[in-house]
CSV table of C-alpha atoms and ligand atoms in Angstrom, one decimal:
chain,number,residue,atom,x,y,z
R,32,UNK,CA,-56.7,57.2,-67.8
R,33,UNK,CA,-57.2,54.2,-69.8
R,34,UNK,CA,-55.0,51.3,-68.8
R,35,UNK,CA,-54.9,48.4,-70.9
R,36,UNK,CA,-56.1,45.1,-69.3
R,37,UNK,CA,-52.9,43.2,-69.4
R,38,UNK,CA,-51.0,46.2,-68.5
R,39,UNK,CA,-53.3,46.5,-65.3
R,40,UNK,CA,-52.6,42.8,-64.8
R,41,UNK,CA,-49.0,43.3,-65.2
R,42,UNK,CA,-48.7,46.2,-62.5
R,43,UNK,CA,-50.9,44.5,-60.3
R,44,UNK,CA,-48.0,40.8,-60.4
R,45,UNK,CA,-45.3,43.6,-60.3
R,46,UNK,CA,-46.8,45.0,-57.1
R,47,UNK,CA,-47.6,41.9,-55.6
R,48,UNK,CA,-44.0,40.2,-56.3
R,49,UNK,CA,-42.2,43.6,-54.9
R,50,UNK,CA,-44.8,43.2,-51.6
R,51,UNK,CA,-43.8,39.5,-51.2
R,52,UNK,CA,-40.3,40.8,-51.3
R,53,UNK,CA,-40.5,43.4,-48.9
R,54,UNK,CA,-42.3,40.8,-46.8
R,55,UNK,CA,-39.5,38.3,-47.0
R,56,UNK,CA,-37.0,41.0,-46.1
R,57,UNK,CA,-38.7,42.2,-43.3
R,58,UNK,CA,-39.9,39.2,-41.8
R,59,UNK,CA,-36.1,37.5,-42.4
R,60,UNK,CA,-34.8,40.3,-40.2
R,61,UNK,CA,-37.4,40.7,-37.6
R,62,UNK,CA,-38.7,37.4,-37.2
R,63,UNK,CA,-35.6,35.2,-38.4
R,64,UNK,CA,-33.1,37.5,-36.9
R,65,UNK,CA,-30.7,37.3,-39.8
R,66,UNK,CA,-28.2,40.1,-39.9
R,67,UNK,CA,-25.3,41.3,-42.1
R,68,UNK,CA,-22.3,40.4,-41.5
R,69,UNK,CA,-20.5,42.6,-39.1
R,70,UNK,CA,-16.7,43.0,-38.7
R,71,UNK,CA,-15.5,41.5,-35.3
R,72,UNK,CA,-13.2,44.6,-34.8
R,73,UNK,CA,-11.8,47.2,-36.3
R,74,UNK,CA,-7.9,47.7,-37.1
R,75,UNK,CA,-5.2,50.1,-38.4
R,76,UNK,CA,-3.9,48.3,-41.2
R,77,UNK,CA,-0.9,50.2,-41.5
R,78,UNK,CA,0.1,49.0,-37.3
R,79,UNK,CA,-0.7,45.8,-37.7
R,80,UNK,CA,2.6,44.7,-36.1
R,81,UNK,CA,1.5,46.5,-33.0
R,82,UNK,CA,-1.4,43.8,-32.7
R,83,UNK,CA,-2.4,40.2,-32.1
R,84,UNK,CA,-1.5,39.9,-35.7
R,85,UNK,CA,2.2,41.0,-35.5
R,86,UNK,CA,2.1,36.9,-34.3
R,87,UNK,CA,-0.1,35.4,-36.6
R,88,UNK,CA,-0.8,31.6,-36.2
R,89,UNK,CA,-3.1,29.0,-34.5
R,90,UNK,CA,-3.4,29.2,-30.9
R,91,UNK,CA,-4.9,26.0,-29.1
R,92,UNK,CA,-7.8,27.2,-26.6
R,93,UNK,CA,-8.2,23.9,-25.5
R,94,UNK,CA,-11.1,21.8,-25.5
R,95,UNK,CA,-10.8,21.1,-29.0
R,96,UNK,CA,-11.1,24.7,-29.6
R,97,UNK,CA,-8.6,26.5,-32.0
R,98,UNK,CA,-7.7,30.3,-32.8
R,99,UNK,CA,-6.2,31.2,-36.1
R,100,UNK,CA,-5.3,34.6,-36.3
R,101,UNK,CA,-4.1,35.4,-40.6
R,102,UNK,CA,-3.0,38.2,-42.1
R,103,UNK,CA,-4.1,38.5,-45.9
R,104,UNK,CA,-2.0,40.3,-48.3
R,105,UNK,CA,-1.0,40.3,-51.8
R,106,UNK,CA,-1.3,37.4,-52.5
R,107,UNK,CA,-0.8,34.9,-49.6
R,108,UNK,CA,-2.3,34.2,-46.3
R,109,UNK,CA,0.2,34.4,-43.5
R,110,UNK,CA,-1.5,31.7,-41.0
R,111,UNK,CA,2.1,31.8,-39.0
R,112,UNK,CA,2.8,28.0,-40.1
R,113,UNK,CA,5.8,26.4,-40.1
R,114,UNK,CA,4.7,23.9,-42.0
R,115,UNK,CA,4.5,24.8,-45.6
R,116,UNK,CA,3.0,22.9,-48.9
R,117,UNK,CA,4.9,22.4,-52.1
R,118,UNK,CA,4.2,25.8,-53.3
R,119,UNK,CA,5.5,27.2,-50.3
R,120,UNK,CA,2.0,28.4,-48.7
R,121,UNK,CA,1.1,27.6,-44.9
R,122,UNK,CA,-0.2,24.4,-43.9
R,123,UNK,CA,-3.0,24.1,-40.7
R,124,UNK,CA,-3.6,21.1,-38.8
R,125,UNK,CA,-6.0,20.1,-36.5
R,126,UNK,CA,-7.6,16.8,-35.1
R,127,UNK,CA,-11.1,15.6,-36.3
R,128,UNK,CA,-13.5,17.1,-34.6
R,129,UNK,CA,-12.2,20.9,-33.7
R,130,UNK,CA,-13.9,23.6,-33.7
R,131,UNK,CA,-11.6,26.3,-35.3
R,132,UNK,CA,-12.3,30.4,-34.9
R,133,UNK,CA,-10.6,32.0,-37.9
R,134,UNK,CA,-9.8,35.8,-37.3
R,135,UNK,CA,-8.7,37.5,-40.2
R,136,UNK,CA,-7.8,41.0,-41.7
R,137,UNK,CA,-6.0,42.5,-44.5
R,138,UNK,CA,-2.6,44.2,-44.5
R,139,UNK,CA,-3.7,46.1,-48.2
R,140,UNK,CA,-6.6,45.1,-50.5
R,141,UNK,CA,-10.1,43.0,-50.3
R,142,UNK,CA,-9.2,40.0,-50.0
R,143,UNK,CA,-12.0,36.8,-49.5
R,144,UNK,CA,-11.6,33.4,-47.6
R,145,UNK,CA,-13.5,30.5,-47.8
R,146,UNK,CA,-13.1,27.1,-46.2
R,147,UNK,CA,-13.5,24.1,-49.1
R,148,UNK,CA,-16.8,22.3,-47.6
R,149,UNK,CA,-17.3,24.4,-44.5
R,150,UNK,CA,-19.1,27.1,-43.6
R,151,UNK,CA,-16.6,29.5,-43.0
R,152,UNK,CA,-16.2,32.7,-45.1
R,153,UNK,CA,-15.1,35.7,-44.7
R,154,UNK,CA,-14.8,39.1,-46.8
R,155,UNK,CA,-11.3,40.6,-45.6
R,156,UNK,CA,-11.6,44.2,-45.7
R,157,UNK,CA,-8.3,46.4,-45.0
R,158,UNK,CA,-8.8,47.9,-41.4
R,159,UNK,CA,-11.5,45.1,-40.7
R,160,UNK,CA,-11.2,41.9,-38.7
R,161,UNK,CA,-13.1,39.3,-39.6
R,162,UNK,CA,-14.1,36.2,-37.9
R,163,UNK,CA,-16.1,32.9,-39.0
R,164,UNK,CA,-16.0,29.6,-36.9
R,165,UNK,CA,-16.6,26.1,-38.5
R,166,UNK,CA,-16.4,22.7,-37.0
R,167,UNK,CA,-14.1,20.1,-38.7
R,168,UNK,CA,-15.8,16.6,-38.4
R,169,UNK,CA,-14.3,15.1,-41.4
R,170,UNK,CA,-10.9,13.7,-41.7
R,171,UNK,CA,-9.3,15.3,-44.8
R,172,UNK,CA,-7.2,17.8,-46.5
R,173,UNK,CA,-9.0,21.5,-47.3
R,174,UNK,CA,-7.9,24.2,-49.4
R,175,UNK,CA,-8.8,27.9,-47.9
R,176,UNK,CA,-8.8,30.2,-50.7
R,177,UNK,CA,-8.9,34.0,-51.4
R,178,UNK,CA,-12.5,34.6,-53.1
R,179,UNK,CA,-11.9,38.1,-53.8
R,180,UNK,CA,-10.4,38.9,-57.0
R,181,UNK,CA,-7.5,40.9,-55.4
R,182,UNK,CA,-4.9,41.6,-58.6
R,183,UNK,CA,-2.3,39.7,-60.5
R,184,UNK,CA,-1.8,36.6,-58.2
R,185,UNK,CA,-5.2,36.0,-56.8
R,186,UNK,CA,-5.2,32.5,-58.3
R,187,UNK,CA,-2.6,31.6,-56.4
R,188,UNK,CA,-4.1,32.9,-53.0
R,189,UNK,CA,-4.7,29.8,-50.6
R,190,UNK,CA,-3.9,28.0,-47.7
R,191,UNK,CA,-4.7,24.4,-46.4
R,192,UNK,CA,-5.6,22.8,-43.5
R,193,UNK,CA,-5.2,19.1,-43.0
R,194,UNK,CA,-7.8,17.5,-40.4
R,195,UNK,CA,-6.2,14.6,-38.7
R,196,UNK,CA,-7.3,11.6,-37.2
R,197,UNK,CA,-8.0,11.8,-33.4
R,198,UNK,CA,-5.4,9.2,-32.9
R,199,UNK,CA,-2.7,11.4,-34.3
R,200,UNK,CA,-1.9,8.8,-37.2
R,201,UNK,CA,-1.4,10.5,-40.5
R,202,UNK,CA,-4.0,11.8,-42.7
D,267,CUA,CU1,-6.5,37.8,-52.2
D,267,CUA,CU2,-7.9,37.2,-54.1
């Protein structure tokens, strides 16, 4: 069978690139230990009121660590906060330097969860508990936004976390 010289070169180039991608995939898993994000646990979204998510909110775990339990539903995050912003969304407050463990689940459809300018990002599936931890080293107000399109009110689905100076004065 005759294969044109250029076609052969392209075939070789394609095979080389595919080989490179495959090697990168295998080495990321075996050498660098990269894993797909796994849910922290599973939960029945119909009976959330019988779980820890019946009482969402922030727990002070001591030593600058906070656990926050949040329920996502169309179209708000319920972080159990008494403080609301001007649009009625929950506001969380932590002192600067805190490490926050976010635990999330969804009561209805798939939602997203991303903390502005921090490495915390969860895809929130109904029936799954997602977990993401991040440290807040900078004073300021950061939005936490749903980043999975979840319907008509998706763009309004957010909460805020206010990182306050360690001395307790206003941010
Ligand atoms: Cu929830 Cu988009």
